[in-house]
CSV table of C-alpha atoms in Angstrom, one decimal:
chain,number,residue,atom,x,y,z
H,1,MET,CA,99.9,18.0,226.3
H,2,ASN,CA,97.8,15.1,225.3
H,3,THR,CA,96.9,14.5,221.6
H,4,ALA,CA,93.6,12.9,222.4
H,5,GLU,CA,92.6,15.8,224.4
H,6,VAL,CA,93.3,18.2,221.6
H,7,ARG,CA,91.4,16.1,219.2
H,8,GLU,CA,88.5,16.1,221.6
H,9,ILE,CA,88.3,19.9,221.8
H,10,ILE,CA,88.4,20.0,218.0
H,11,ALA,CA,85.6,17.4,217.8
H,12,ARG,CA,83.4,19.6,219.9
H,13,HIS,CA,83.5,22.2,217.2
H,14,PRO,CA,82.2,20.7,214.1
H,15,GLU,CA,80.8,23.7,212.3
H,16,PRO,CA,83.5,25.1,210.0
H,17,GLU,CA,82.7,28.8,210.3
H,18,GLY,CA,84.6,30.7,212.9
H,19,ARG,CA,85.8,27.8,215.0
H,20,VAL,CA,89.4,28.4,214.9
H,21,ALA,CA,89.3,31.0,217.7
H,22,ALA,CA,86.9,29.0,219.8
H,23,ILE,CA,89.2,25.8,219.6
H,24,LEU,CA,92.4,27.8,220.3
H,25,GLU,CA,90.5,29.4,223.4
H,26,GLU,CA,89.8,26.0,224.8
H,27,ILE,CA,93.3,24.8,224.2
H,28,GLN,CA,94.7,28.0,225.7
H,29,LYS,CA,92.4,27.4,228.8
H,30,LYS,CA,93.4,23.8,229.2
H,31,TYR,CA,97.2,24.1,228.9
H,32,ARG,CA,97.4,27.8,229.9
H,33,HIS,CA,99.2,28.3,226.5
H,34,LEU,CA,99.1,27.0,222.9
H,35,PRO,CA,101.5,24.3,222.6
H,36,GLU,CA,103.2,24.1,219.2
H,37,GLU,CA,102.2,20.4,218.8
H,38,ALA,CA,98.5,21.3,219.6
H,39,LEU,CA,98.6,23.9,216.8
H,40,ARG,CA,100.1,21.3,214.3
H,41,ILE,CA,97.1,19.0,215.2
H,42,VAL,CA,94.6,21.7,214.8
H,43,SER,CA,96.2,22.7,211.4
H,44,GLY,CA,96.1,19.0,210.1
H,45,GLU,CA,92.5,18.4,211.4
H,46,LEU,CA,91.0,21.7,210.1
H,47,GLY,CA,93.1,22.2,207.0
H,48,VAL,CA,94.3,25.5,208.0
H,49,SER,CA,97.9,26.4,207.5
H,50,LEU,CA,100.1,26.5,210.6
H,51,THR,CA,101.1,29.9,209.3
H,52,ARG,CA,97.5,31.2,209.6
H,53,LEU,CA,97.1,29.7,213.2
H,54,TYR,CA,100.5,31.3,214.3
H,55,GLY,CA,99.2,34.6,213.0
H,56,VAL,CA,96.0,34.2,215.0
H,57,ALA,CA,97.9,32.9,218.0
H,58,THR,CA,100.1,36.0,218.2
H,59,PHE,CA,97.6,38.5,217.1
H,60,TYR,CA,95.3,38.1,220.1
H,61,ALA,CA,96.4,39.0,223.8
H,62,ALA,CA,94.1,36.0,225.1
H,63,PHE,CA,96.6,33.6,223.5
H,64,SER,CA,100.0,32.8,224.6
H,65,LEU,CA,102.7,30.6,223.1
H,66,GLU,CA,104.5,30.5,226.4
H,67,PRO,CA,102.8,28.8,229.4
H,68,LYS,CA,101.2,31.1,231.7
H,69,GLY,CA,101.2,30.8,235.3
H,70,GLU,CA,98.4,29.0,237.5
H,71,HIS,CA,96.9,32.2,238.4
H,72,LEU,CA,96.7,35.3,236.1
H,73,ILE,CA,97.0,38.7,237.7
H,74,SER,CA,95.8,41.5,235.5
H,75,ILE,CA,96.7,44.8,236.5
H,76,CYS,CA,94.6,47.5,234.9
H,77,HIS,CA,96.3,50.5,233.3
H,78,GLY,CA,93.3,52.1,231.9
H,79,THR,CA,92.9,55.9,232.1
H,80,ALA,CA,91.1,55.8,235.4
H,81,CYS,CA,93.4,53.4,237.0
H,82,HIS,CA,96.4,55.2,235.6
H,83,VAL,CA,95.3,58.5,237.1
H,84,LYS,CA,94.6,56.6,240.5
H,85,GLY,CA,98.0,55.1,240.8
H,86,ALA,CA,98.0,52.0,238.7
H,87,LYS,CA,101.8,52.2,238.3
H,88,ASN,CA,102.5,52.2,242.0
H,89,LEU,CA,100.1,49.2,242.3
H,90,ALA,CA,101.9,47.4,239.5
H,91,GLU,CA,105.4,48.1,240.9
H,92,ARG,CA,104.3,46.7,244.3
H,93,TRP,CA,103.1,43.6,242.6
H,94,GLU,CA,106.4,43.2,240.7
H,95,ARG,CA,108.2,43.6,243.9
H,96,GLU,CA,106.1,41.0,245.9
H,97,VAL,CA,106.0,38.4,243.1
H,98,GLY,CA,109.5,39.2,242.0
H,99,ILE,CA,108.8,39.4,238.3
H,100,LYS,CA,108.0,42.1,235.8
H,101,GLU,CA,104.7,42.6,234.0
H,102,GLY,CA,104.3,40.2,231.3
H,103,GLN,CA,106.4,37.5,233.0
H,104,THR,CA,105.6,34.3,234.9
H,105,THR,CA,107.1,33.2,238.2
H,106,ALA,CA,109.6,30.3,238.0
H,107,ASP,CA,107.5,28.0,239.8
H,108,GLY,CA,104.7,28.6,237.3
H,109,MET,CA,102.2,30.0,240.1
H,110,PHE,CA,101.6,33.5,238.9
H,111,THR,CA,101.6,35.6,235.6
H,112,LEU,CA,101.6,39.3,235.8
H,113,GLU,CA,100.0,41.1,233.0
H,114,ALA,CA,99.3,44.7,232.2
H,115,VAL,CA,95.8,45.3,230.7
H,116,ARG,CA,94.3,48.4,229.3
H,117,CYS,CA,90.9,48.4,230.8
H,118,LEU,CA,89.0,45.8,232.9
H,119,GLY,CA,85.7,47.6,232.4
H,120,CYS,CA,85.1,49.0,235.9
H,121,CYS,CA,86.6,52.3,236.1
H,122,SER,CA,84.6,53.4,239.0
H,123,LEU,CA,86.6,51.0,241.3
H,124,ALA,CA,90.0,52.3,240.1
H,125,PRO,CA,92.8,51.4,240.7
H,126,VAL,CA,91.8,47.8,240.0
H,127,PHE,CA,93.4,44.5,239.4
H,128,SER,CA,92.0,41.0,238.8
H,129,ILE,CA,93.2,37.5,239.6
H,130,ASP,CA,91.7,34.7,237.5
H,131,GLY,CA,88.8,37.0,236.8
H,132,LYS,CA,88.0,38.0,240.5
H,133,THR,CA,88.2,41.7,240.6
H,134,TYR,CA,89.7,43.8,243.4
H,135,GLY,CA,88.8,47.5,243.4
H,136,GLY,CA,90.0,50.6,245.3
H,137,VAL,CA,93.1,48.9,246.4
H,138,LYS,CA,96.2,50.4,247.8
H,139,PRO,CA,99.7,48.9,247.1
H,140,ASP,CA,99.9,48.0,250.9
H,141,GLN,CA,97.0,45.6,250.4
H,142,VAL,CA,99.1,43.5,247.9
H,143,PRO,CA,100.9,41.3,250.3
H,144,GLU,CA,97.5,40.3,251.9
H,145,VAL,CA,95.9,39.5,248.7
H,146,LEU,CA,98.9,37.5,247.5
H,147,GLY,CA,98.8,35.6,250.7
H,148,GLU,CA,95.3,34.5,250.2
H,149,TRP,CA,96.2,33.1,246.6
H,150,LYS,CA,99.4,31.4,247.7
H,151,GLY,CA,97.6,29.7,250.5
H,152,GLY,CA,95.3,28.3,247.9
H,153,GLY,CA,92.4,30.4,248.9
H,154,GLY,CA,91.4,33.5,246.9
H,155,ARG,CA,88.8,32.1,244.7
R,1,MET,CA,78.2,51.1,182.5
R,2,GLU,CA,80.0,54.4,182.4
R,3,ILE,CA,82.0,56.3,185.1
R,4,THR,CA,83.6,59.6,185.1
R,5,LEU,CA,87.3,59.6,185.6
R,6,ASN,CA,89.0,63.1,185.7
R,7,GLY,CA,86.1,64.7,184.0
R,8,LYS,CA,86.0,62.2,181.2
R,9,SER,CA,83.3,59.6,180.7
R,10,VAL,CA,84.7,56.2,180.1
R,11,PRO,CA,83.1,52.8,179.8
R,12,VAL,CA,83.4,49.9,182.3
R,13,GLN,CA,84.5,46.9,180.3
R,14,GLY,CA,84.0,44.2,183.0
R,15,GLU,CA,86.6,45.5,185.2
R,16,ALA,CA,85.9,44.9,189.0
R,17,THR,CA,87.7,48.0,190.4
R,18,VAL,CA,88.1,51.6,189.5
R,19,LEU,CA,91.9,51.1,189.7
R,20,GLU,CA,91.6,48.6,186.7
R,21,VAL,CA,89.3,51.0,184.7
R,22,ALA,CA,91.8,53.8,185.3
R,23,ARG,CA,94.8,51.7,184.3
R,24,ARG,CA,93.1,50.5,181.2
R,25,GLU,CA,92.5,54.2,180.4
R,26,GLY,CA,96.2,54.8,180.8
R,27,ILE,CA,95.8,56.9,184.1
R,28,TRP,CA,98.6,56.6,186.4
R,29,ILE,CA,97.7,55.6,190.0
R,30,PRO,CA,100.5,54.4,192.1
R,31,THR,CA,100.2,51.1,194.1
R,32,LEU,CA,102.5,48.9,196.1
R,33,CYS,CA,100.3,46.2,197.6
R,34,HIS,CA,98.5,45.5,194.2
R,35,HIS,CA,99.1,42.7,191.9
R,36,PRO,CA,96.9,41.7,189.0
R,37,GLY,CA,97.3,38.1,189.8
R,38,LEU,CA,95.9,38.5,193.5
R,39,PRO,CA,92.7,39.8,194.9
R,40,PRO,CA,92.5,43.4,195.9
R,41,TYR,CA,93.8,44.0,199.4
R,42,GLY,CA,93.8,47.8,200.2
R,43,ALA,CA,96.8,47.9,202.4
R,44,CYS,CA,99.2,50.6,201.0
R,45,ARG,CA,96.4,53.2,200.4
R,46,LEU,CA,98.6,54.8,197.6
R,47,CYS,CA,95.8,54.2,195.2
R,48,ILE,CA,93.5,56.5,197.0
R,49,VAL,CA,91.1,58.6,194.7
R,50,GLU,CA,88.5,61.2,195.5
R,51,VAL,CA,84.9,60.2,194.8
R,52,LYS,CA,83.1,63.4,193.9
R,53,ALA,CA,79.6,61.9,193.1
R,54,GLY,CA,77.8,58.7,192.5
R,55,GLY,CA,79.0,57.0,195.7
R,56,ARG,CA,80.2,57.8,199.2
R,57,GLN,CA,82.1,61.1,198.6
R,58,GLY,CA,85.5,61.4,199.9
R,59,LEU,CA,88.9,59.6,199.5
R,60,THR,CA,89.0,55.9,199.1
R,61,ALA,CA,91.2,53.2,197.8
R,62,SER,CA,90.5,52.7,194.2
R,63,CYS,CA,91.8,49.0,194.2
R,64,THR,CA,88.8,48.1,196.3
R,65,LEU,CA,86.3,50.5,194.8
R,66,PRO,CA,84.0,48.8,192.5
R,67,PRO,CA,82.7,50.8,189.6
R,68,ALA,CA,79.0,52.0,189.7
R,69,GLU,CA,76.8,53.9,187.2
R,70,GLY,CA,77.2,57.7,187.5
R,71,LEU,CA,80.5,57.4,189.7
R,72,VAL,CA,82.5,60.6,189.4
R,73,VAL,CA,86.2,60.0,190.4
R,74,GLU,CA,89.3,62.3,190.5
R,75,THR,CA,92.5,60.5,190.6
R,76,ASP,CA,94.8,63.4,190.9
R,77,SER,CA,93.1,66.2,192.8
R,78,PRO,CA,95.0,68.4,195.1
R,79,ARG,CA,93.6,66.4,198.0
R,80,VAL,CA,94.6,63.1,196.6
R,81,ARG,CA,98.0,64.4,195.7
R,82,GLU,CA,98.5,65.8,199.2
R,83,ARG,CA,97.4,62.5,201.0
R,84,ARG,CA,99.7,60.2,198.7
R,85,LYS,CA,102.5,62.6,199.6
R,86,VAL,CA,102.1,62.0,203.4
R,87,LEU,CA,101.7,58.2,202.7
R,88,VAL,CA,105.1,58.3,200.7
R,89,GLN,CA,106.7,60.2,203.5
R,90,LEU,CA,105.6,57.6,206.1
R,91,LEU,CA,106.9,54.9,203.8
R,92,LEU,CA,110.2,56.7,203.3
R,93,ALA,CA,110.6,56.8,207.1
R,94,VAL,CA,110.6,53.1,207.3
R,95,VAL,CA,112.4,52.1,204.3
R,96,ARG,CA,114.7,54.7,203.1
R,97,ASP,CA,116.6,52.9,200.4
R,98,ALA,CA,114.0,50.8,198.5
R,99,PRO,CA,114.3,52.0,194.9
R,100,GLU,CA,110.8,51.5,194.1
R,101,ILE,CA,109.7,54.0,196.9
R,102,ARG,CA,112.3,56.4,196.1
R,103,GLU,CA,111.0,56.5,192.5
R,104,LEU,CA,107.4,57.0,194.0
R,105,ALA,CA,108.8,59.8,196.1
R,106,ARG,CA,110.5,61.6,193.2
R,107,ARG,CA,107.3,61.2,191.1
R,108,LEU,CA,105.3,62.8,193.8
R,109,GLY,CA,107.7,65.5,194.6
R,110,VAL,CA,108.5,64.1,198.2
R,111,GLU,CA,112.1,65.1,199.2
R,112,LYS,CA,112.3,64.3,202.8
R,113,ALA,CA,110.4,62.3,205.4
R,114,PRO,CA,109.4,64.5,208.5
R,115,PHE,CA,108.9,61.4,210.3
R,116,LYS,CA,111.0,59.8,212.7
R,117,PRO,CA,112.3,56.5,211.6
R,118,PRO,CA,111.9,53.4,213.6
R,119,GLU,CA,114.7,52.4,215.9
R,120,GLU,CA,115.5,49.2,214.3
R,121,LYS,CA,116.3,49.2,210.6
R,122,ARG,CA,113.4,47.7,208.5
R,123,GLU,CA,112.9,46.9,205.0
R,124,CYS,CA,109.4,45.5,205.0
R,125,ILE,CA,106.3,47.8,204.6
R,126,LEU,CA,103.8,45.0,205.5
R,127,CYS,CA,102.0,45.3,202.3
R,128,GLY,CA,101.2,41.6,202.4
R,129,LEU,CA,102.1,40.7,198.8
R,130,CYS,CA,104.5,37.9,199.7
R,131,VAL,CA,102.0,36.6,202.2
R,132,ARG,CA,99.2,36.6,199.7
R,133,VAL,CA,101.4,35.2,196.9
R,134,CYS,CA,102.6,32.4,199.1
R,135,GLU,CA,99.0,31.5,200.0
R,136,THR,CA,98.0,31.5,196.3
R,137,ALA,CA,101.0,30.2,194.4
R,138,GLY,CA,103.1,28.9,197.0
R,139,ASN,CA,102.6,26.7,200.1
R,140,SER,CA,101.6,29.1,202.9
R,141,ALA,CA,105.0,29.2,204.3
R,142,ILE,CA,104.8,32.8,205.6
R,143,GLY,CA,102.3,35.0,207.1
R,144,PHE,CA,101.5,37.9,209.3
R,145,ALA,CA,102.2,37.5,212.9
R,146,PHE,CA,101.8,39.7,215.9
R,147,ARG,CA,100.1,43.1,215.7
R,148,GLY,CA,100.3,46.8,215.9
R,149,SER,CA,104.0,48.1,216.0
R,150,GLN,CA,105.1,44.2,216.3
R,151,ARG,CA,103.4,43.2,213.3
R,152,ARG,CA,105.7,41.3,210.8
R,153,VAL,CA,105.8,38.6,208.2
R,154,SER,CA,107.2,35.3,209.6
R,155,PRO,CA,107.1,31.7,209.1
R,156,PRO,CA,105.3,30.0,212.0
R,157,PHE,CA,107.1,30.3,215.4
R,158,GLY,CA,109.5,32.6,214.0
R,159,LYS,CA,111.7,29.4,213.0
R,160,ALA,CA,113.0,28.5,209.6
R,161,ALA,CA,110.3,28.3,207.0
R,162,ALA,CA,109.6,24.5,206.9
R,163,ASP,CA,106.7,24.8,204.4
R,164,CYS,CA,108.9,26.8,202.0
R,165,ILE,CA,109.1,25.3,198.5
R,166,GLY,CA,111.6,27.8,197.1
R,167,CYS,CA,109.4,29.2,194.3
R,168,ARG,CA,110.7,32.6,195.2
R,169,ALA,CA,107.3,34.2,194.3
R,170,CYS,CA,107.7,36.3,197.6
R,171,ALA,CA,111.0,37.8,196.4
R,172,LYS,CA,109.5,38.5,192.9
R,173,VAL,CA,106.6,40.4,194.3
R,174,CYS,CA,108.2,42.3,197.1
R,175,PRO,CA,108.3,46.0,196.3
R,176,THR,CA,111.2,47.0,198.7
R,177,GLY,CA,113.7,44.2,198.1
R,178,ALA,CA,113.2,42.8,201.8
R,179,VAL,CA,113.0,39.2,200.5
R,180,ARG,CA,116.2,37.8,199.0
R,181,PHE,CA,116.9,34.3,197.6
R,182,GLU,CA,120.4,33.2,196.8
R,183,GLN,CA,121.6,30.1,195.1
R,184,ALA,CA,125.1,28.7,195.8
R,185,GLY,CA,125.9,25.2,194.5
R,186,ASP,CA,123.3,22.9,195.4
R,187,ARG,CA,121.6,25.1,198.2
R,188,LEU,CA,118.9,27.8,197.8
R,189,THR,CA,118.7,30.1,200.6
R,190,GLY,CA,115.9,32.6,201.3
R,191,GLU,CA,115.9,35.4,203.7
R,192,PRO,CA,114.5,36.6,206.0
R,193,TRP,CA,112.5,33.2,206.1
R,194,GLN,CA,115.7,31.3,206.9
R,195,ALA,CA,114.7,29.0,204.0
R,196,ASP,CA,117.4,26.4,203.0
R,197,LEU,CA,116.6,24.1,200.3
R,198,GLN,CA,118.1,21.5,198.1
R,199,VAL,CA,118.5,22.5,194.4
R,200,ALA,CA,117.8,20.0,191.8
R,201,ARG,CA,119.9,19.7,188.6
R,202,CYS,CA,118.9,19.3,185.1
R,203,THR,CA,118.9,15.6,184.2
R,204,SER,CA,120.6,16.2,180.9
R,205,CYS,CA,123.2,18.9,181.3
R,206,GLY,CA,123.6,19.0,185.2
R,207,ARG,CA,123.0,22.8,185.3
R,208,PRO,CA,121.3,24.0,188.6
R,209,LEU,CA,117.4,24.0,187.9
R,210,ALA,CA,115.4,24.9,190.8
R,211,ALA,CA,114.4,23.9,194.3
R,212,ARG,CA,113.7,20.0,194.5
R,213,LEU,CA,110.7,20.7,196.6
R,214,LEU,CA,109.4,23.2,194.1
R,215,LEU,CA,109.6,20.6,191.3
R,216,ASP,CA,107.6,18.2,193.4
R,217,PHE,CA,105.1,20.8,194.1
R,218,ALA,CA,104.7,21.6,190.4
R,219,ARG,CA,104.5,18.0,189.4
R,220,LYS,CA,101.4,17.7,191.5
R,221,LYS,CA,99.8,20.5,189.8
R,222,VAL,CA,100.8,20.2,186.2
R,223,VAL,CA,101.5,17.4,183.7
R,224,CYS,CA,104.7,17.9,181.9
R,225,SER,CA,106.3,14.5,181.9
R,226,ASP,CA,108.2,15.0,178.7
R,227,PHE,CA,110.2,17.9,180.2
R,228,GLU,CA,110.6,16.6,183.7
R,229,GLY,CA,113.8,17.7,185.3
R,230,LEU,CA,115.2,19.3,182.3
R,231,CYS,CA,116.5,23.0,182.3
R,232,PRO,CA,115.0,25.4,179.9
R,233,ALA,CA,117.9,25.1,177.4
R,234,CYS,CA,117.6,21.2,177.4
R,235,ARG,CA,113.8,21.4,176.9
R,236,ARG,CA,114.2,23.6,173.9
R,237,ARG,CA,116.7,21.3,172.5
R,238,LYS,CA,114.4,18.3,173.0
R,239,VAL,CA,111.5,20.1,171.5
R,240,ALA,CA,113.6,21.3,168.4
R,241,ARG,CA,115.0,17.7,168.0
R,242,SER,CA,111.4,16.2,167.9
R,243,VAL,CA,110.4,18.9,165.5
R,244,LYS,CA,113.3,18.2,163.2
R,245,ARG,CA,112.5,14.4,163.4
R,246,ARG,CA,108.9,15.1,162.4
R,247,GLY,CA,110.3,17.5,159.8
């Protein structure tokens, strides 16, 4: 984490109303989590108590206090995906990547997360990697997709 | 302005909420998250009343309901009583042993909670009084964190409360006794915040006075240089002596 970078992010949001979430979002994007030190800087600069910031950081699923992996794999467990076998898909992912949902691989490459709906139920079952959506997938297709992302492709 | 409470017309004398009007009129409305020194919050819902006319009809929290001309409110209708019972049953399921909640249950005729208690024992009902009083009178050392079933009151990062000044306001307002401060020797500890503070002693008699940080904090807010660092007994003695001298 770089103090100057955090200050730069804060400086981009001069309007006092509703900037906390926007600032935290940028910090989250940059460091893939909200470092404690960054929250301390935000608290000092904005005059918002660290307690409040901790509350915001833990309330929203988009924020994380632990570093997330370079690639975020979101497996949809919405109603349609659930019916179409999201559980099997998730288990396959867990096996292939070697972690449970909610965890990050030791090398920091992948984070597996369970989400409630990606908003494209007609494609169920669905997962997305860094925002790229894969619909109508079978568990057996997981190794191939993983291979693409491991190889630096995917995007 | 006048409103109708339980069939009786009563004047509004500048009160901001129906709860305040009712309490002035001596009508009992239970609350757990309300404190006259703090803004209304509407968390515990125990103060629900039934609006019959003059506003949106139905059950609503009286602590956040502003009085309006022609408002007709029932504070103890069968619907209100029934709903309050359920609320107390839910609270009882979470914190079985808190005296204030047991007393409420007794008064509302609730004997048993039909709800399954949470797996881990809890003492907090998330009324938010401690959080709000810490923001207002204290130093924002504790706040709400996480959400849903994980929601809890915590110092930042779940660590020991670094900003706690040991004013104990949180322990004072907590309705369930979930916050406890203990003073032993020169240390004041507060749970569950993992607060650990140095206690200052009276500069005259040496008795433990209050957390050192609290005195520093108070010094910034009020001027009382004559009594600085003195315990209440020594302060009285000092005042008495000065009065005698003037005598």
